[in-house]
mmCIF file of C-alpha atoms in Angstrom:
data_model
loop_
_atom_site.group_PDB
_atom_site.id
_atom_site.type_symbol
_atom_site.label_atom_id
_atom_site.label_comp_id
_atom_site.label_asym_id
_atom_site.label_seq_id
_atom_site.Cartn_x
_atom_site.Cartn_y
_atom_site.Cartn_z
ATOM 1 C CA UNK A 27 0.000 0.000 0.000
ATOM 2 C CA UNK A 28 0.835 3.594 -0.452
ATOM 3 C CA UNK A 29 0.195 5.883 1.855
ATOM 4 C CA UNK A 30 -0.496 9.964 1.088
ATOM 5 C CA UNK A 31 -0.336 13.051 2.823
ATOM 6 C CA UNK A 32 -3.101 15.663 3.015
ATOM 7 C CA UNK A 33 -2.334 19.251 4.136
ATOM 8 C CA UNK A 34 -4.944 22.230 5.181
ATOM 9 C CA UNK A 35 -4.993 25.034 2.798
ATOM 10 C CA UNK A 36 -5.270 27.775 5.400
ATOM 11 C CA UNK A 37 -1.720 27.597 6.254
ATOM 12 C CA UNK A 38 0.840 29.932 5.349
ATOM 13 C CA UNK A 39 2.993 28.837 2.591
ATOM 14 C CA UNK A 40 5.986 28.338 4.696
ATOM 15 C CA UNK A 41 4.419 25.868 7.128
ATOM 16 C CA UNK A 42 2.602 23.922 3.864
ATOM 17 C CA UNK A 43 6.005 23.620 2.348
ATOM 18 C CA UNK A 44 7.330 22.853 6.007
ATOM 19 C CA UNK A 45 5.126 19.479 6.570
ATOM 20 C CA UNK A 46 5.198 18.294 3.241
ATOM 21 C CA UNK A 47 9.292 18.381 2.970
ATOM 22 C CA UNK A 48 8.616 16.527 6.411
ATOM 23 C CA UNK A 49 6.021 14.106 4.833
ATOM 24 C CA UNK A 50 8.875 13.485 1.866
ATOM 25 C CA UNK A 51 11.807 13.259 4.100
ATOM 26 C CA UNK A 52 10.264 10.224 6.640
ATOM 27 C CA UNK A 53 8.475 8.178 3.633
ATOM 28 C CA UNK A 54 5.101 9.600 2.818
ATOM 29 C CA UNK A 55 4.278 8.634 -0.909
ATOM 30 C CA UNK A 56 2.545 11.579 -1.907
ATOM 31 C CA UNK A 57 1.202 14.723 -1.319
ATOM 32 C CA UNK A 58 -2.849 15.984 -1.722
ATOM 33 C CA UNK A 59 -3.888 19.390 -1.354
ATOM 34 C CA UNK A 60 -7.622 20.653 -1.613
ATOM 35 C CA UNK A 61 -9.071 22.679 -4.516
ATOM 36 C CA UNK A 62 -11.163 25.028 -2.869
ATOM 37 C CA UNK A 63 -11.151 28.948 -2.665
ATOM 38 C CA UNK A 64 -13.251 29.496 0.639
ATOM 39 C CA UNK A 65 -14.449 27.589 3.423
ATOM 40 C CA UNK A 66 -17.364 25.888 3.218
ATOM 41 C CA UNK A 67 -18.956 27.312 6.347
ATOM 42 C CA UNK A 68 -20.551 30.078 8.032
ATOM 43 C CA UNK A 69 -17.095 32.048 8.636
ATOM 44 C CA UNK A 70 -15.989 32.566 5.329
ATOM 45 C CA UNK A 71 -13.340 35.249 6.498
ATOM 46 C CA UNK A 72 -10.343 32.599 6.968
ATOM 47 C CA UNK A 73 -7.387 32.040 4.110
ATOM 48 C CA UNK A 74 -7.420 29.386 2.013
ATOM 49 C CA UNK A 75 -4.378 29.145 -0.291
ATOM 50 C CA UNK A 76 -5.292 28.140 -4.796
ATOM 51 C CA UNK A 77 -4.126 24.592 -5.002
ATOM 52 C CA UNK A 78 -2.424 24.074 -8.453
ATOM 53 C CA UNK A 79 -0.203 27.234 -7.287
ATOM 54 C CA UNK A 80 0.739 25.443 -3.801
ATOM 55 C CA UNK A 81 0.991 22.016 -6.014
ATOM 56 C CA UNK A 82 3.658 23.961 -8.485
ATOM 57 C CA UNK A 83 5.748 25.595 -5.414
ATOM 58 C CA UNK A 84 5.539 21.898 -4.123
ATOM 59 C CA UNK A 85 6.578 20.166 -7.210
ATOM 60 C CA UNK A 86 9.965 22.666 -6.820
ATOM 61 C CA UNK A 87 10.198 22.351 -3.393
ATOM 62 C CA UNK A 88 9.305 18.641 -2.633
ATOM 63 C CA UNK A 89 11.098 15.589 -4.199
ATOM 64 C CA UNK A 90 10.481 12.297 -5.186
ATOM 65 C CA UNK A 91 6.445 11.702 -4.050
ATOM 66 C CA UNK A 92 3.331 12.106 -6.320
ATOM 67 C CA UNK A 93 1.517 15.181 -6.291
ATOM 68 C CA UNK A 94 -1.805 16.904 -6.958
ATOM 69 C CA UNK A 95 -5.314 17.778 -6.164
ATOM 70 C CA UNK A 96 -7.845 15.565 -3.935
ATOM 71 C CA UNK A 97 -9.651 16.960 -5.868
ATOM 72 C CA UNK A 98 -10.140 19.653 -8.699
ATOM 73 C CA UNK A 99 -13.355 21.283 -9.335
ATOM 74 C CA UNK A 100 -13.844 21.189 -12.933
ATOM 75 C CA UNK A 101 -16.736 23.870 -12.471
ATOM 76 C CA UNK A 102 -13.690 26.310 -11.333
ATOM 77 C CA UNK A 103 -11.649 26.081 -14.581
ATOM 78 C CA UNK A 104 -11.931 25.177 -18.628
ATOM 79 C CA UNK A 105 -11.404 21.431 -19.030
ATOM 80 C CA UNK A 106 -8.404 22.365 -21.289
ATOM 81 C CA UNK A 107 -6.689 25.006 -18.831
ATOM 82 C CA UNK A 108 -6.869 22.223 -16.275
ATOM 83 C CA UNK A 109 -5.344 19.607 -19.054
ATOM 84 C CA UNK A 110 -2.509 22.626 -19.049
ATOM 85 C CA UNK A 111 -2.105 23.411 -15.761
ATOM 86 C CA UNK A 112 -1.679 19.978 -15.342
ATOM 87 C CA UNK A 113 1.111 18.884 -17.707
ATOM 88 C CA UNK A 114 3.026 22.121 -16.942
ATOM 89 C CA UNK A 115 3.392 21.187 -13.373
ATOM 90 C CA UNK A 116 4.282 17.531 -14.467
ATOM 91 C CA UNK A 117 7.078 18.776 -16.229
ATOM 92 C CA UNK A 118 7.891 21.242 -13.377
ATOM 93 C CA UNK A 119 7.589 17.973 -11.083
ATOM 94 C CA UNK A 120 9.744 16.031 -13.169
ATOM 95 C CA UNK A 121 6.804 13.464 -13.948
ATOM 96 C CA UNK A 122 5.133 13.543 -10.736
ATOM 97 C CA UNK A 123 1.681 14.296 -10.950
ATOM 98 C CA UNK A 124 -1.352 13.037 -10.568
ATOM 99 C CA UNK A 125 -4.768 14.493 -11.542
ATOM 100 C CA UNK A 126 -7.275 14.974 -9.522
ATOM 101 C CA UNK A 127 -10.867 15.989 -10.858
ATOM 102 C CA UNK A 128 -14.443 15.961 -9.175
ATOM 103 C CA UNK A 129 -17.993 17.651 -10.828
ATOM 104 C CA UNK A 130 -17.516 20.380 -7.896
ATOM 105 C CA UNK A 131 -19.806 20.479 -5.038
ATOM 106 C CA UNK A 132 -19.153 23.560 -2.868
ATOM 107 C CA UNK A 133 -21.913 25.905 -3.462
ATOM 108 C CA UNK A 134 -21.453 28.342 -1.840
ATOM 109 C CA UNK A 135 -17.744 29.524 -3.525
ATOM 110 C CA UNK A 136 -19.783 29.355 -6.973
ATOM 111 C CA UNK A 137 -21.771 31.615 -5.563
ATOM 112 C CA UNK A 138 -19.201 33.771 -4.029
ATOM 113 C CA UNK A 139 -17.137 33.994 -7.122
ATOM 114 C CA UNK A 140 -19.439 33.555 -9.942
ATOM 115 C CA UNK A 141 -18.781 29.798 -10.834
ATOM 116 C CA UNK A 142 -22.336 28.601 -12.157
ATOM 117 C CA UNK A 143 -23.155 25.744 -10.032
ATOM 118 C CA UNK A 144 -26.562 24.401 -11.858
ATOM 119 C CA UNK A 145 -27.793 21.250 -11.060
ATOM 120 C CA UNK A 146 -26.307 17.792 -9.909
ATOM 121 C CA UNK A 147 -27.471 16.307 -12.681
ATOM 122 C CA UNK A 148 -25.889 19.441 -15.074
ATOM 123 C CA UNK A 149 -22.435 19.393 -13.031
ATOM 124 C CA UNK A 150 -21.873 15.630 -14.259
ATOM 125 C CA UNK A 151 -23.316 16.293 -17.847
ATOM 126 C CA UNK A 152 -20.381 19.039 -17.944
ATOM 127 C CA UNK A 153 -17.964 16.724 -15.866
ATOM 128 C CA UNK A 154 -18.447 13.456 -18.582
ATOM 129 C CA UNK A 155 -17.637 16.269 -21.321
ATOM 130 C CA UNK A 156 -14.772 17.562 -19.452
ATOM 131 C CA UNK A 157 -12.972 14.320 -18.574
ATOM 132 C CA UNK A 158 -13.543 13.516 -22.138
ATOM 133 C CA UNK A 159 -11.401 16.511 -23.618
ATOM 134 C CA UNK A 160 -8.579 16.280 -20.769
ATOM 135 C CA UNK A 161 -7.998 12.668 -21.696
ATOM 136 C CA UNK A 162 -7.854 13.322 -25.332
ATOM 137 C CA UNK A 163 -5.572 16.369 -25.223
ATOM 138 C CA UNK A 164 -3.215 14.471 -22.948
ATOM 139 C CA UNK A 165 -2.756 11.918 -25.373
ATOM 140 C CA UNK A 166 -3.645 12.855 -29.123
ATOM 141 C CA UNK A 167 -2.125 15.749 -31.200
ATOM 142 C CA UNK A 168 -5.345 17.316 -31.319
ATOM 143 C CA UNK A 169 -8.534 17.545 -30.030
ATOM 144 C CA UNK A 170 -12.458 18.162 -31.517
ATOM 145 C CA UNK A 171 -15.081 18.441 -29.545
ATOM 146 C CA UNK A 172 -18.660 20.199 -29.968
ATOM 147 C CA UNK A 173 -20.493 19.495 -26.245
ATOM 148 C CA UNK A 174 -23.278 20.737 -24.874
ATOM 149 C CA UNK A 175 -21.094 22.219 -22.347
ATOM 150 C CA UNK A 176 -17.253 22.815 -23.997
ATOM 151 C CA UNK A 177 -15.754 22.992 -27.772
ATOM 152 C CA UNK A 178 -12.659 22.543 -28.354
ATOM 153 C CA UNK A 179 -11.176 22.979 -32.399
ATOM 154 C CA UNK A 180 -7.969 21.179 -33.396
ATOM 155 C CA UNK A 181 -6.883 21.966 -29.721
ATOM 156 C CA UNK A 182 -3.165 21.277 -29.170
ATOM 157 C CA UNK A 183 -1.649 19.968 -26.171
ATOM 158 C CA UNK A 184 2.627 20.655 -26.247
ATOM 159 C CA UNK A 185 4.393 19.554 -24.815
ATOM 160 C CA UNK A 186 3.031 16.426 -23.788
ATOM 161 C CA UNK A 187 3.288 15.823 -19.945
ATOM 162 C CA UNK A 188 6.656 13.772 -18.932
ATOM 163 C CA UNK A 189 4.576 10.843 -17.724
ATOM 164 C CA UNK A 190 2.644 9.416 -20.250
ATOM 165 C CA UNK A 191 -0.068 8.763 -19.624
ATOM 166 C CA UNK A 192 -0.424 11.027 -16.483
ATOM 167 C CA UNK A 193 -2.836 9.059 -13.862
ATOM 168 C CA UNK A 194 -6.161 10.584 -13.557
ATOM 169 C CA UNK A 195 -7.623 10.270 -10.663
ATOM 170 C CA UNK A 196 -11.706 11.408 -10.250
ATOM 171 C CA UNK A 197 -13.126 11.641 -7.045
ATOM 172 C CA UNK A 198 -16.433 10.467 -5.552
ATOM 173 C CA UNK A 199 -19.200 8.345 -4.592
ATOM 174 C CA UNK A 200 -21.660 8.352 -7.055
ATOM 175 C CA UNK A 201 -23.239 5.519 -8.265
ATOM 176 C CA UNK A 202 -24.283 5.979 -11.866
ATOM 177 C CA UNK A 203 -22.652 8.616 -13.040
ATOM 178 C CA UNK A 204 -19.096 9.388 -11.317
ATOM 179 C CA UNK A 205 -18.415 5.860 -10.585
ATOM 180 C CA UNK A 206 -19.449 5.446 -14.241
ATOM 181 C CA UNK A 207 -17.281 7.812 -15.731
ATOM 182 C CA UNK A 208 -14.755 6.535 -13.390
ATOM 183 C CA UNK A 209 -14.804 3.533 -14.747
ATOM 184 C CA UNK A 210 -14.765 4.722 -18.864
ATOM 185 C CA UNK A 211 -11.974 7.245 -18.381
ATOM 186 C CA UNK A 212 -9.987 6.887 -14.998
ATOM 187 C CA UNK A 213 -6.177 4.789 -13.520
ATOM 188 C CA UNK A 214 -7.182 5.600 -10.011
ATOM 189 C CA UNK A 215 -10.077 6.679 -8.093
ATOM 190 C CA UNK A 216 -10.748 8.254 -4.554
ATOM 191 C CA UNK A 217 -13.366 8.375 -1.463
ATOM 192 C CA UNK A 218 -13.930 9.106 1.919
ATOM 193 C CA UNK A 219 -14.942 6.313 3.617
ATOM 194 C CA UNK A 220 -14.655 3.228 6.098
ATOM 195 C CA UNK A 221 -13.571 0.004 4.741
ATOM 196 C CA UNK A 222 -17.289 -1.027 4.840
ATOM 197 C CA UNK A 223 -18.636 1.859 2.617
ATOM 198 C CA UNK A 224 -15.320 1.663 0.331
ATOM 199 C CA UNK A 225 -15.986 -2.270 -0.340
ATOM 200 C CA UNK A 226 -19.364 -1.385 -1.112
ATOM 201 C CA UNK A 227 -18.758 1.258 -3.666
ATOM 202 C CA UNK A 228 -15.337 -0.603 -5.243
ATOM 203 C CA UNK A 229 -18.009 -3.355 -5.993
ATOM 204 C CA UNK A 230 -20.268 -0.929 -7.885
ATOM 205 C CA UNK A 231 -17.301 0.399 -9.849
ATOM 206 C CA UNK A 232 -16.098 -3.226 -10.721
ATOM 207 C CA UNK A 233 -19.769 -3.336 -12.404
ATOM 208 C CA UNK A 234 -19.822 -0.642 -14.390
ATOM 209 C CA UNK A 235 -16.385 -1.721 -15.747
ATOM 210 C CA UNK A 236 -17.595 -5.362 -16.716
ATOM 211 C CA UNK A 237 -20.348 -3.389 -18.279
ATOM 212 C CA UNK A 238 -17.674 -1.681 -20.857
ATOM 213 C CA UNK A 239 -15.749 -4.206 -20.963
ATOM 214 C CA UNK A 240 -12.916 -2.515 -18.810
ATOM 215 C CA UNK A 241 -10.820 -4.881 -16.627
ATOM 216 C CA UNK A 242 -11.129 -3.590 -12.866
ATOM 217 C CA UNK A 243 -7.907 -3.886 -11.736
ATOM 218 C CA UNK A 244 -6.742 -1.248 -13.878
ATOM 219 C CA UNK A 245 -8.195 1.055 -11.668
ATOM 220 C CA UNK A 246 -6.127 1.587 -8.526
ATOM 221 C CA UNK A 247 -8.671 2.496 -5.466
ATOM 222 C CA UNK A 248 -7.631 5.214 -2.428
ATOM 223 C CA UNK A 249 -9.617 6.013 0.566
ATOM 224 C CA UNK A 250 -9.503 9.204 2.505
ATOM 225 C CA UNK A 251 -9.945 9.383 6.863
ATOM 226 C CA UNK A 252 -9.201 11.307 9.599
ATOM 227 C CA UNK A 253 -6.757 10.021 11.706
ATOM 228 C CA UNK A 254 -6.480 10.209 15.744
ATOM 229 C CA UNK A 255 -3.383 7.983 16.727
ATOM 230 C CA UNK A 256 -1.745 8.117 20.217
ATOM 231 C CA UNK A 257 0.577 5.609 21.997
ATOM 232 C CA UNK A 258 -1.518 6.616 25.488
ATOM 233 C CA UNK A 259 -4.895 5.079 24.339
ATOM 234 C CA UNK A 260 -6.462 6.414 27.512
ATOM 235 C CA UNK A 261 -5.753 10.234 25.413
ATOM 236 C CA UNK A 262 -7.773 8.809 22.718
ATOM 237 C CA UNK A 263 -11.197 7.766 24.902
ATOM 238 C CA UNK A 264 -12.765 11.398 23.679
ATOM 239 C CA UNK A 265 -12.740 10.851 20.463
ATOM 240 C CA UNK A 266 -13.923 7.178 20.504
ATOM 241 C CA UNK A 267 -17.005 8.416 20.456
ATOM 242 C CA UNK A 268 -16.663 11.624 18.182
ATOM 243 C CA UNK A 269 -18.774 11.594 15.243
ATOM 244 C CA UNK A 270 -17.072 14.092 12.706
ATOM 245 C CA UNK A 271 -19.268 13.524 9.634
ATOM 246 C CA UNK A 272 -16.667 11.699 7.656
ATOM 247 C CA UNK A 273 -14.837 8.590 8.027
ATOM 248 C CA UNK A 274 -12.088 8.664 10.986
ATOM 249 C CA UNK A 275 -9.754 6.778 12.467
ATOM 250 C CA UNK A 276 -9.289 6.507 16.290
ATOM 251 C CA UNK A 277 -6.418 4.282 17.831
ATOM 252 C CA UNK A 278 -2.990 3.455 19.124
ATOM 253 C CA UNK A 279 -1.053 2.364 16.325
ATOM 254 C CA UNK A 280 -1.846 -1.471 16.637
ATOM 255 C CA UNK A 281 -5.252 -0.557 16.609
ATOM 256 C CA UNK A 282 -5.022 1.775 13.748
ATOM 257 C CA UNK A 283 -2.813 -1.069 11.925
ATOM 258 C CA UNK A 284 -6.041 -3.491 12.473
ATOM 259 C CA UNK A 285 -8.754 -0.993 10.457
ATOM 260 C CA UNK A 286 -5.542 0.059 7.397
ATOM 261 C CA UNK A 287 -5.536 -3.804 7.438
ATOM 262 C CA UNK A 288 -9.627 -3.962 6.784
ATOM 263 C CA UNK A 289 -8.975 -0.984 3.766
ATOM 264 C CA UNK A 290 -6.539 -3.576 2.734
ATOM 265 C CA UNK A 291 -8.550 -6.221 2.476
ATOM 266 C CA UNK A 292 -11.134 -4.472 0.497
ATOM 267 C CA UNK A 293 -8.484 -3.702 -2.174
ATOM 268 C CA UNK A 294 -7.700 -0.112 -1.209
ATOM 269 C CA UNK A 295 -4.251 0.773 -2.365
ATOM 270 C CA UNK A 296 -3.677 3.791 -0.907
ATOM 271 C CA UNK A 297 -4.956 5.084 1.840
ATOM 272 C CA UNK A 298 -4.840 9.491 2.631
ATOM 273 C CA UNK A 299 -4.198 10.541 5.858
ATOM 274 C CA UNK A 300 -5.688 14.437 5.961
ATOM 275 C CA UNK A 301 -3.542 16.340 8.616
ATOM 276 C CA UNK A 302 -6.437 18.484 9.552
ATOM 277 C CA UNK A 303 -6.848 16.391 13.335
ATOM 278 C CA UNK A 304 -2.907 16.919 13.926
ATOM 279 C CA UNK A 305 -3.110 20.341 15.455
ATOM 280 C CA UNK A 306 0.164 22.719 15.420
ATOM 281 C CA UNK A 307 3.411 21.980 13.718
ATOM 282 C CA UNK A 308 5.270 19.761 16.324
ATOM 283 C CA UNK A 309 2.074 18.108 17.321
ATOM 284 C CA UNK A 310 1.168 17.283 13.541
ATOM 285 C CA UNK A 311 5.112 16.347 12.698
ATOM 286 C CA UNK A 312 4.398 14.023 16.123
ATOM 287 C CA UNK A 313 1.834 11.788 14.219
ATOM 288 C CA UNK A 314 2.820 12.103 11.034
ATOM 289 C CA UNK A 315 5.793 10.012 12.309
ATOM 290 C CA UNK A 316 3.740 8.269 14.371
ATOM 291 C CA UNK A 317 1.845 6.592 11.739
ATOM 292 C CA UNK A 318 4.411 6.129 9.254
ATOM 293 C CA UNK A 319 6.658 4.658 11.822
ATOM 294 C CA UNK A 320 4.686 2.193 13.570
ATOM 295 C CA UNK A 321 1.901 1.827 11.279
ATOM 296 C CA UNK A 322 2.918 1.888 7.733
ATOM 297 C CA UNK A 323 5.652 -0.675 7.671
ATOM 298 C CA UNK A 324 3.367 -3.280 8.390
ATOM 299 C CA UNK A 325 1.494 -2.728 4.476
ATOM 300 C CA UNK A 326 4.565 -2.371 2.746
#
C-alpha cells in the first residue's frame, strides 16, 4: 500500500512547504492538497491558499512523491486550462503528478465567485464532457469536440506531460454517473470512507467496468480518513465516540494497523491521511511520524 499526505490550505505557505518536505523526508508517498477557494462554512473570512499554485511551489520544493489535487473542481476552470495546468506542473515535477478531478460540489464559492453551479445532474453532464477533452488532449495531437457544455477545435496539447499517460484520478461516490465515468476514463479513483462503505462502492465500480468491458484492476482504489493515533490510548477515549461527519480513524497504532488492514482487504491501495486532526506543527510532525513509523511498515 501507499500511503499519502493531506495538508490544510489555510496555512501559510511556509508551514505547507514545512510538513510536506517533512512528509517526503520520513516516507510519505505523496502529497494531496484541496481545490477550494473558501471555506465551506458560516465564517468565510479565513485564508485558504489556490491549489495548483501550492501544487507547483511543491513540485519545486518537494522531491520524489506524487503530487496533486484531492480533488479539482472542474466547475472552477476550462477542461483544457486544467489539461494545461496539469502537464506544466508535471514537467515542473519532473513526472510527478497526478490528476485529480471531481464535478464540484461547494456551493457556496460558486456563488461567491461567480462559478455557475446548476444542477447535480448538469455538473456531471459538464464533468463526462470535461474528462472527455482532458484525456484526449493528454494523449492525441489534437482535439475536436462540440459538447453541450465545452468545444474545443484542433486543440493542441505541447508539450506532452513527462509521464505518459499522467494518472487521472476522479473523485467520488456516485453511483451511476461518477463511478461510471470513473470507470470509462480513470487509472485511479478516490473516497472518503470506512472500509465497509469503500468495499461497497469498489463493488459498484467493478460493475460498471464489466459493463464496458474494462478490466477492474486497472483502476487503482484510495480512501480518505481522519486520523487520531496516540501511543496513550487512555488520550484517545474522547474521540472514541466523536462523530465528525466523515470517516475517521481513532487508535494506538496497533489498533489503527487493524482498520488500514480492513482498507486492505477491500483492495484499497492507498490510503490518505488528511492532517487536519494533527493540530500545530510539532504536534502534527508528532503523528505524522507516528503513523508512518509504527503503522505503515506493516502494508509495505
Amino acid at each position: 500500500m501507499r500511503f499519502g499526505f493531506w495538508t490544510k490550505n489555510d496555512q501559510e505557505i511556509s508551514a505547507i512547504i514545512e510538513c510536506c518536505q517533512h512528509a517526503e523526508a520520513t516516507g510519505w508517498d505523496g502529497l494531496w492538497f484541496a481545490d477550494h477557494f473558501m471555506p465551506n462554512e458560516e465564517n468565510v473570512d479565513q485564508p485558504v491558499h489556490e491549489a495548483w499554485s501550492v501544487l507547483a511551489a511543491l513540485a519545486v520544493a518537494v522531491p520524489r512523491v506524487r503530487l496533486g489535487p484531492l480533488v479539482a473542481g472542474n466547475t472552477y476552470r476550462n477542461p483544457a486550462l486544467t489539461a494545461k495546468i496539469a502537464t506544466t506542473i508535471d514537467h515542473i515535477s519532473g513526472g510527478r503528478v497526478v490528476l485529480g478531478i471531481g464535478a464540484g460540489w461547494q456551493e457556496n464559492e460558486h456563488e461567491a465567485y461567480g462559478f455557475d453551479f446548476g444542477t447535480l445532474r448538469s455538473r456531471m453532464d459538464r464533468f463526462d464532457e470535461a474528462v472527455e477533452i482532458i484525456c484526449s488532449l493528454l494523449g492525441n495531437p489534437r482535439t475536436n469536440l462540440a459538447g453541450d457544455h465545452y468545444t474545443v477545435t484542433e486543440a493542441p496539447l505541447d508539450p506532452k506531460p513527462v509521464q505518459s499517460p499522467v494518472p487521472l484520478l476522479i473523485g467520488g461516490g456516485g453511483r451511476k454517473r461518477t463511478l461510471r465515468t470513473t470507470a470509462r476514463w480513470a487509472t485511479e479513483w478516490n473516497y472518503w470512507g470506512m472500509p465497509d462503505d469503500i468495499a461497497d462502492l469498489c463493488g459498484v465500480l467493478d460493475g460498471h467496468c464489466e459493463a464496458i468491458g474494462r478490466d477492474p484492476s486497472e483502476i487503482s482504489r484510495s480512501a480518505c480518513a481522519l486520523l487520531f493515533i496516540n501511543e496513550d490510548s487512555a488520550k484517545l477515549d474522547r474521540f472514541r465516540s466523536m462523530d465528525l461527519g466523515r470517516a475517521t480513524i481513532v487508535g494506538t497504532p496497533d489498533e489503527v494497523s487493524e482498520v488500514v488492514e480492513q482498507y486492505r482487504q477491500v483492495g484499497v491501495d492507498e490510503l490518505i491521511i488528511p492532517d487536519f486532526t494533527f493540530g500545530p506543527m510539532e504536534s502534527k510532525k508528532h503523528s505524522m511520524d507516528l503513523f508512518i513509523n509504527d503503522v505503515a511498515p506493516n502494508f509495505r
